CSV table of C-alpha atoms in Angstrom, one decimal:
chain,number,residue,atom,x,y,z
A,1,MET,CA,-3.4,12.3,28.2
A,2,LYS,CA,-2.6,8.7,27.9
A,3,ILE,CA,-1.8,8.8,23.5
A,4,ALA,CA,-1.8,5.2,22.2
A,5,VAL,CA,1.0,5.0,19.5
A,6,ALA,CA,0.3,2.8,16.3
A,7,GLY,CA,4.7,2.5,14.3
A,8,GLY,CA,6.0,3.1,18.6
A,9,THR,CA,9.2,1.7,17.2
A,10,GLY,CA,9.5,3.6,14.1
A,11,THR,CA,11.2,6.8,11.7
A,12,VAL,CA,8.3,9.3,13.3
A,13,GLY,CA,7.4,7.0,15.7
A,14,ARG,CA,9.7,6.2,17.7
A,15,HIS,CA,9.9,10.3,18.3
A,16,VAL,CA,6.0,10.9,19.5
A,17,ALA,CA,6.9,8.4,22.5
A,18,SER,CA,9.7,9.6,23.4
A,19,ALA,CA,7.8,14.2,22.5
A,20,ALA,CA,4.3,12.9,24.6
A,21,ARG,CA,6.7,10.8,27.4
A,22,GLY,CA,8.2,14.1,28.0
A,23,ARG,CA,6.0,15.7,28.5
A,24,GLY,CA,4.5,13.7,30.8
A,25,HIS,CA,1.4,11.9,29.1
A,26,ASP,CA,1.3,8.1,29.5
A,27,VAL,CA,2.6,6.0,26.4
A,28,VAL,CA,1.2,2.6,25.1
A,29,VAL,CA,2.9,2.0,22.5
A,30,LEU,CA,1.8,-0.6,19.3
A,31,THR,CA,3.5,-2.6,18.2
A,32,ARG,CA,3.5,-6.7,17.0
A,33,THR,CA,6.7,-7.6,19.0
A,34,GLY,CA,4.5,-5.6,21.5
A,35,GLY,CA,2.0,-8.3,21.5
A,36,VAL,CA,-0.6,-5.9,19.6
A,37,ASP,CA,-1.0,-6.7,15.3
A,38,VAL,CA,-2.8,-3.4,14.0
A,39,ILE,CA,-4.5,-5.6,11.3
A,40,THR,CA,-6.0,-8.7,12.9
A,41,GLY,CA,-6.5,-6.9,16.1
A,42,ALA,CA,-4.7,-8.9,18.7
A,43,GLY,CA,-4.4,-7.7,21.8
A,44,LEU,CA,-5.3,-4.1,21.0
A,45,ARG,CA,-8.9,-3.4,23.1
A,46,ALA,CA,-6.6,-4.7,26.2
A,47,ALA,CA,-3.7,-2.2,25.0
A,48,LEU,CA,-6.6,1.3,24.3
A,49,ALA,CA,-7.8,-0.2,27.6
A,50,GLY,CA,-8.3,4.3,29.4
A,51,VAL,CA,-6.2,5.7,26.2
A,52,ASP,CA,-6.9,8.9,25.2
A,53,ALA,CA,-5.3,9.3,22.3
A,54,VAL,CA,-4.7,7.0,19.5
A,55,ILE,CA,-1.5,8.6,16.8
A,56,ASP,CA,-1.1,6.3,14.3
A,57,THR,CA,2.4,6.0,12.2
A,58,THR,CA,2.1,2.9,11.0
A,59,ASN,CA,3.4,2.7,7.8
A,60,LEU,CA,4.9,0.4,4.7
A,61,THR,CA,7.5,0.5,1.9
A,62,THR,CA,6.1,-1.2,-1.2
A,63,MET,CA,5.1,0.5,-5.0
A,64,SER,CA,1.8,-1.1,-4.8
A,65,ALA,CA,-1.4,1.1,-4.9
A,66,ARG,CA,-2.6,-2.4,-4.0
A,67,ARG,CA,-0.9,-3.3,-2.2
A,68,SER,CA,-1.0,0.1,-0.1
A,69,ARG,CA,-4.7,0.2,-0.3
A,70,GLU,CA,-5.3,-2.6,1.1
A,71,PHE,CA,-2.9,-2.5,4.2
A,72,PHE,CA,-3.8,1.3,5.7
A,73,GLU,CA,-6.5,0.3,5.6
A,74,ALA,CA,-7.4,-2.7,7.4
A,75,ALA,CA,-4.8,-1.4,10.0
A,76,THR,CA,-7.4,1.6,10.1
A,77,ARG,CA,-10.6,0.0,10.3
A,78,THR,CA,-8.7,-2.4,13.4
A,79,LEU,CA,-7.6,0.7,15.3
A,80,LEU,CA,-10.7,2.4,14.9
A,81,LYS,CA,-13.0,-0.6,16.1
A,82,ALA,CA,-11.1,-0.9,18.5
A,83,GLY,CA,-10.9,2.8,19.6
A,84,GLU,CA,-14.5,3.1,19.3
A,85,GLU,CA,-15.7,0.1,21.9
A,86,ALA,CA,-13.0,1.6,24.0
A,87,GLY,CA,-14.2,4.9,24.6
A,88,VAL,CA,-10.8,6.8,22.3
A,89,GLY,CA,-11.4,10.4,21.6
A,90,HIS,CA,-9.2,11.9,19.3
A,91,HIS,CA,-8.0,9.2,16.2
A,92,ILE,CA,-4.6,10.8,14.8
A,93,ALA,CA,-3.0,9.7,11.1
A,94,LEU,CA,-0.1,11.3,10.2
A,95,SER,CA,-0.2,11.5,6.2
A,96,ILE,CA,1.6,13.1,3.9
A,97,VAL,CA,1.0,16.5,1.9
A,98,GLY,CA,0.1,17.3,-1.3
A,99,ILE,CA,-1.1,13.4,-2.4
A,100,ASP,CA,-4.7,14.7,-4.1
A,101,GLU,CA,-2.7,14.6,-7.1
A,102,LEU,CA,-1.0,11.8,-7.2
A,103,ASP,CA,-2.9,8.6,-6.1
A,104,ALA,CA,-1.2,6.3,-7.5
A,105,LEU,CA,0.7,3.2,-6.8
A,106,TYR,CA,2.6,4.5,-2.7
A,107,TYR,CA,0.3,7.6,-2.2
A,108,ALA,CA,-2.8,6.4,-3.0
A,109,GLY,CA,-2.8,3.7,0.4
A,110,LYS,CA,-2.4,7.3,2.3
A,111,LEU,CA,-5.2,8.4,0.7
A,112,ALA,CA,-7.3,5.1,1.7
A,113,GLN,CA,-6.8,5.7,5.6
A,114,GLU,CA,-7.2,9.4,5.3
A,115,ARG,CA,-10.5,8.2,3.9
A,116,ALA,CA,-11.3,5.6,6.0
A,117,VAL,CA,-10.8,8.2,9.2
A,118,ALA,CA,-13.4,10.6,8.2
A,119,ALA,CA,-16.0,8.3,7.4
A,120,GLY,CA,-14.9,6.3,10.7
A,121,LYS,CA,-17.2,7.5,14.1
A,122,VAL,CA,-13.9,8.4,15.9
A,123,PRO,CA,-13.7,11.7,16.3
A,124,TYR,CA,-9.9,11.9,14.8
A,125,SER,CA,-6.9,14.2,13.1
A,126,ILE,CA,-5.9,14.2,9.8
A,127,ALA,CA,-2.0,15.7,9.8
A,128,ARG,CA,-0.2,15.9,6.8
A,129,THR,CA,2.8,16.5,6.6
A,130,GLY,CA,6.2,17.0,4.5
A,131,GLN,CA,8.7,14.3,3.0
A,132,PHE,CA,10.6,13.5,5.5
A,133,HIS,CA,14.9,14.2,5.1
A,134,GLU,CA,14.9,9.8,5.8
A,135,PHE,CA,12.5,9.7,3.1
A,136,ALA,CA,16.3,10.9,1.2
A,137,GLU,CA,18.4,8.1,3.8
A,138,GLN,CA,15.9,5.1,3.1
A,139,LEU,CA,15.3,5.7,-0.8
A,140,LEU,CA,18.8,5.6,-1.0
A,141,SER,CA,19.7,2.4,0.7
A,142,ALA,CA,16.7,0.4,-1.5
A,143,THR,CA,18.8,0.6,-4.6
A,144,ARG,CA,22.4,-0.9,-4.4
A,145,GLY,CA,25.1,-0.8,-6.8
A,146,PRO,CA,26.7,3.2,-7.3
A,147,VAL,CA,24.4,4.8,-9.6
A,148,ALA,CA,21.0,5.1,-7.6
A,149,LEU,CA,18.4,6.2,-10.0
A,150,VAL,CA,16.1,9.1,-8.3
A,151,PRO,CA,12.6,10.3,-9.6
A,152,LYS,CA,11.9,13.5,-10.4
A,153,MET,CA,10.7,15.0,-7.4
A,154,LEU,CA,10.1,18.9,-5.1
A,155,LEU,CA,9.4,19.2,-1.7
A,156,ARG,CA,10.0,21.0,1.3
A,157,PRO,CA,11.4,17.3,4.1
A,158,VAL,CA,11.1,18.2,7.3
A,159,SER,CA,12.5,16.3,10.4
A,160,ALA,CA,10.7,13.7,11.6
A,161,ARG,CA,12.0,14.1,15.2
A,162,GLU,CA,10.2,17.1,15.1
A,163,VAL,CA,7.5,16.0,13.3
A,164,GLY,CA,7.1,13.4,16.1
A,165,GLY,CA,7.0,16.8,18.5
A,166,HIS,CA,3.5,18.1,15.7
A,167,LEU,CA,1.7,14.9,16.7
A,168,VAL,CA,1.4,15.3,19.9
A,169,ASP,CA,0.6,18.8,19.2
A,170,VAL,CA,-2.6,17.5,17.1
A,171,ALA,CA,-2.9,15.4,19.9
A,172,GLU,CA,-3.5,17.4,23.0
A,173,THR,CA,-5.4,20.2,20.3
A,174,GLY,CA,-8.0,17.7,19.9
A,175,PRO,CA,-9.9,16.4,17.3
A,176,VAL,CA,-9.8,19.3,13.7
A,177,GLY,CA,-10.5,17.2,11.0
A,178,ARG,CA,-7.9,18.4,9.1
A,179,ALA,CA,-4.4,19.3,11.5
A,180,THR,CA,-2.4,22.6,9.2
A,181,ASP,CA,-0.2,21.1,7.6
A,182,PHE,CA,3.5,20.9,8.6
A,183,VAL,CA,7.0,21.0,6.2
A,184,GLY,CA,10.6,22.2,6.9
A,185,PRO,CA,11.7,25.2,6.0
A,186,GLU,CA,13.3,24.7,2.7
A,187,ASP,CA,11.7,23.4,-0.8
A,188,GLU,CA,14.5,21.0,-1.8
A,189,ARG,CA,15.1,18.3,-5.0
A,190,LEU,CA,15.1,15.0,-3.6
A,191,ALA,CA,18.9,13.6,-5.9
A,192,ASP,CA,20.3,17.1,-4.6
A,193,LEU,CA,19.9,15.7,-1.7
A,194,ILE,CA,20.6,11.9,-2.4
A,195,ARG,CA,23.9,14.1,-3.6
A,196,ARG,CA,25.0,15.7,-0.1
A,197,MET,CA,23.8,13.2,1.9
A,198,LEU,CA,26.7,10.7,-0.6
A,199,THR,CA,29.6,14.0,0.0
A,200,HIS,CA,28.3,13.7,3.1
A,201,ASP,CA,28.8,10.4,3.8
A,202,GLY,CA,31.7,9.3,1.3
A,203,SER,CA,29.7,7.2,-0.4
A,204,ARG,CA,31.2,7.4,-4.4
A,205,ARG,CA,27.8,6.8,-5.4
A,206,ARG,CA,26.1,9.3,-8.1
A,207,ALA,CA,22.7,9.5,-7.9
A,208,VAL,CA,20.8,10.4,-11.9
A,209,GLU,CA,17.7,11.4,-12.0
A,210,LEU,CA,14.6,10.7,-13.9
A,211,ARG,CA,11.4,11.6,-14.8
A,212,LEU,CA,8.5,9.2,-13.9
A,213,PRO,CA,5.2,9.1,-16.6
A,214,GLY,CA,2.5,9.9,-16.5
A,215,LEU,CA,0.1,12.4,-14.3
A,216,TYR,CA,2.1,10.8,-11.0
A,217,GLY,CA,5.7,11.9,-12.9
A,218,ARG,CA,4.4,15.5,-13.8
A,219,GLY,CA,3.0,16.2,-10.0
A,220,LEU,CA,6.0,14.6,-8.2
A,221,ALA,CA,8.2,17.1,-10.2
A,222,SER,CA,5.9,20.2,-10.2
A,223,GLY,CA,5.9,20.2,-7.2
A,224,ALA,CA,3.0,18.7,-6.0
A,225,LEU,CA,4.9,17.9,-2.0
A,226,ARG,CA,5.7,21.1,-1.1
A,227,GLY,CA,2.5,21.8,0.2
A,228,THR,CA,0.6,24.4,0.1
A,229,SER,CA,0.9,27.6,2.1
A,230,ALA,CA,-1.2,26.8,4.5
A,231,ARG,CA,1.4,25.3,6.9
A,232,ARG,CA,3.9,25.5,9.4
A,233,GLU,CA,7.3,24.4,9.3
A,234,GLY,CA,10.1,23.0,11.0
A,235,LYS,CA,12.9,24.5,12.0
A,236,VAL,CA,15.0,21.4,10.6
A,237,THR,CA,17.1,22.0,7.7
A,238,PHE,CA,18.1,18.3,6.6
A,239,ASP,CA,21.7,19.8,6.3
A,240,ASP,CA,21.7,20.4,10.2
A,241,TRP,CA,19.9,16.7,10.2
A,242,LEU,CA,23.2,14.9,7.7
A,243,ASN,CA,25.1,16.3,10.8
A,244,SER,CA,23.4,14.8,13.6
A,245,GLU,CA,22.4,12.2,15.5
A,246,ASP,CA,19.5,10.6,13.4
A,247,HIS,CA,21.0,10.5,10.2
A,248,ARG,CA,22.7,6.8,9.4
A,249,PRO,CA,25.5,6.8,7.0
A,250,VAL,CA,24.2,5.0,4.4
A,251,GLY,CA,26.8,2.2,1.9
């Protein structure tokens, strides 16, 4: 197959590209540095020539529901329009398990992305996964000072490397609408992940858990992001990941 990976140098996209190449697929990486803009569409039509499947792993770091919706809707519509014109037969969107209960902040954009994909004309699969092990790393990197405030969150984190392989599985299977959820092997508490990472990295920083207010906070605390029982499970635990080359110690 010829597979285009939007955001193909990011946390998950680079693993998608690597897994696809490892299975003998022809891979096109869609990035702005490569001359392709998924918001404006610049360079996209040429990049999608002859492509069988598009895997969208693009992302935006924001806590604003408005910015998140605007980004994911714009990127999705641009990719779908270009994909339809190029004859792409399968559009795969990476999403997050359990977000039906969390239509706020960043997750509002992911739900908007899912709706846009389902409303498009290109056959699709929506692939929901657990939060990545790398999420703890990213959250800690975004904070400064001796104390890191961590939202109370129950989740089932998964390795971004395994997610990359899962997304290639979905591309090879063909359009299914909603793909089987893919999560990690263990239920975890975000604050515990952060504390274990700090200890592993030899940091003297502390993590303090806070419960966020409202329905959003209750959803996170009650385990919405653990997903449902109808799911596939990866094999790499958080501690496995901490001791792998994929973890970058955070100061």
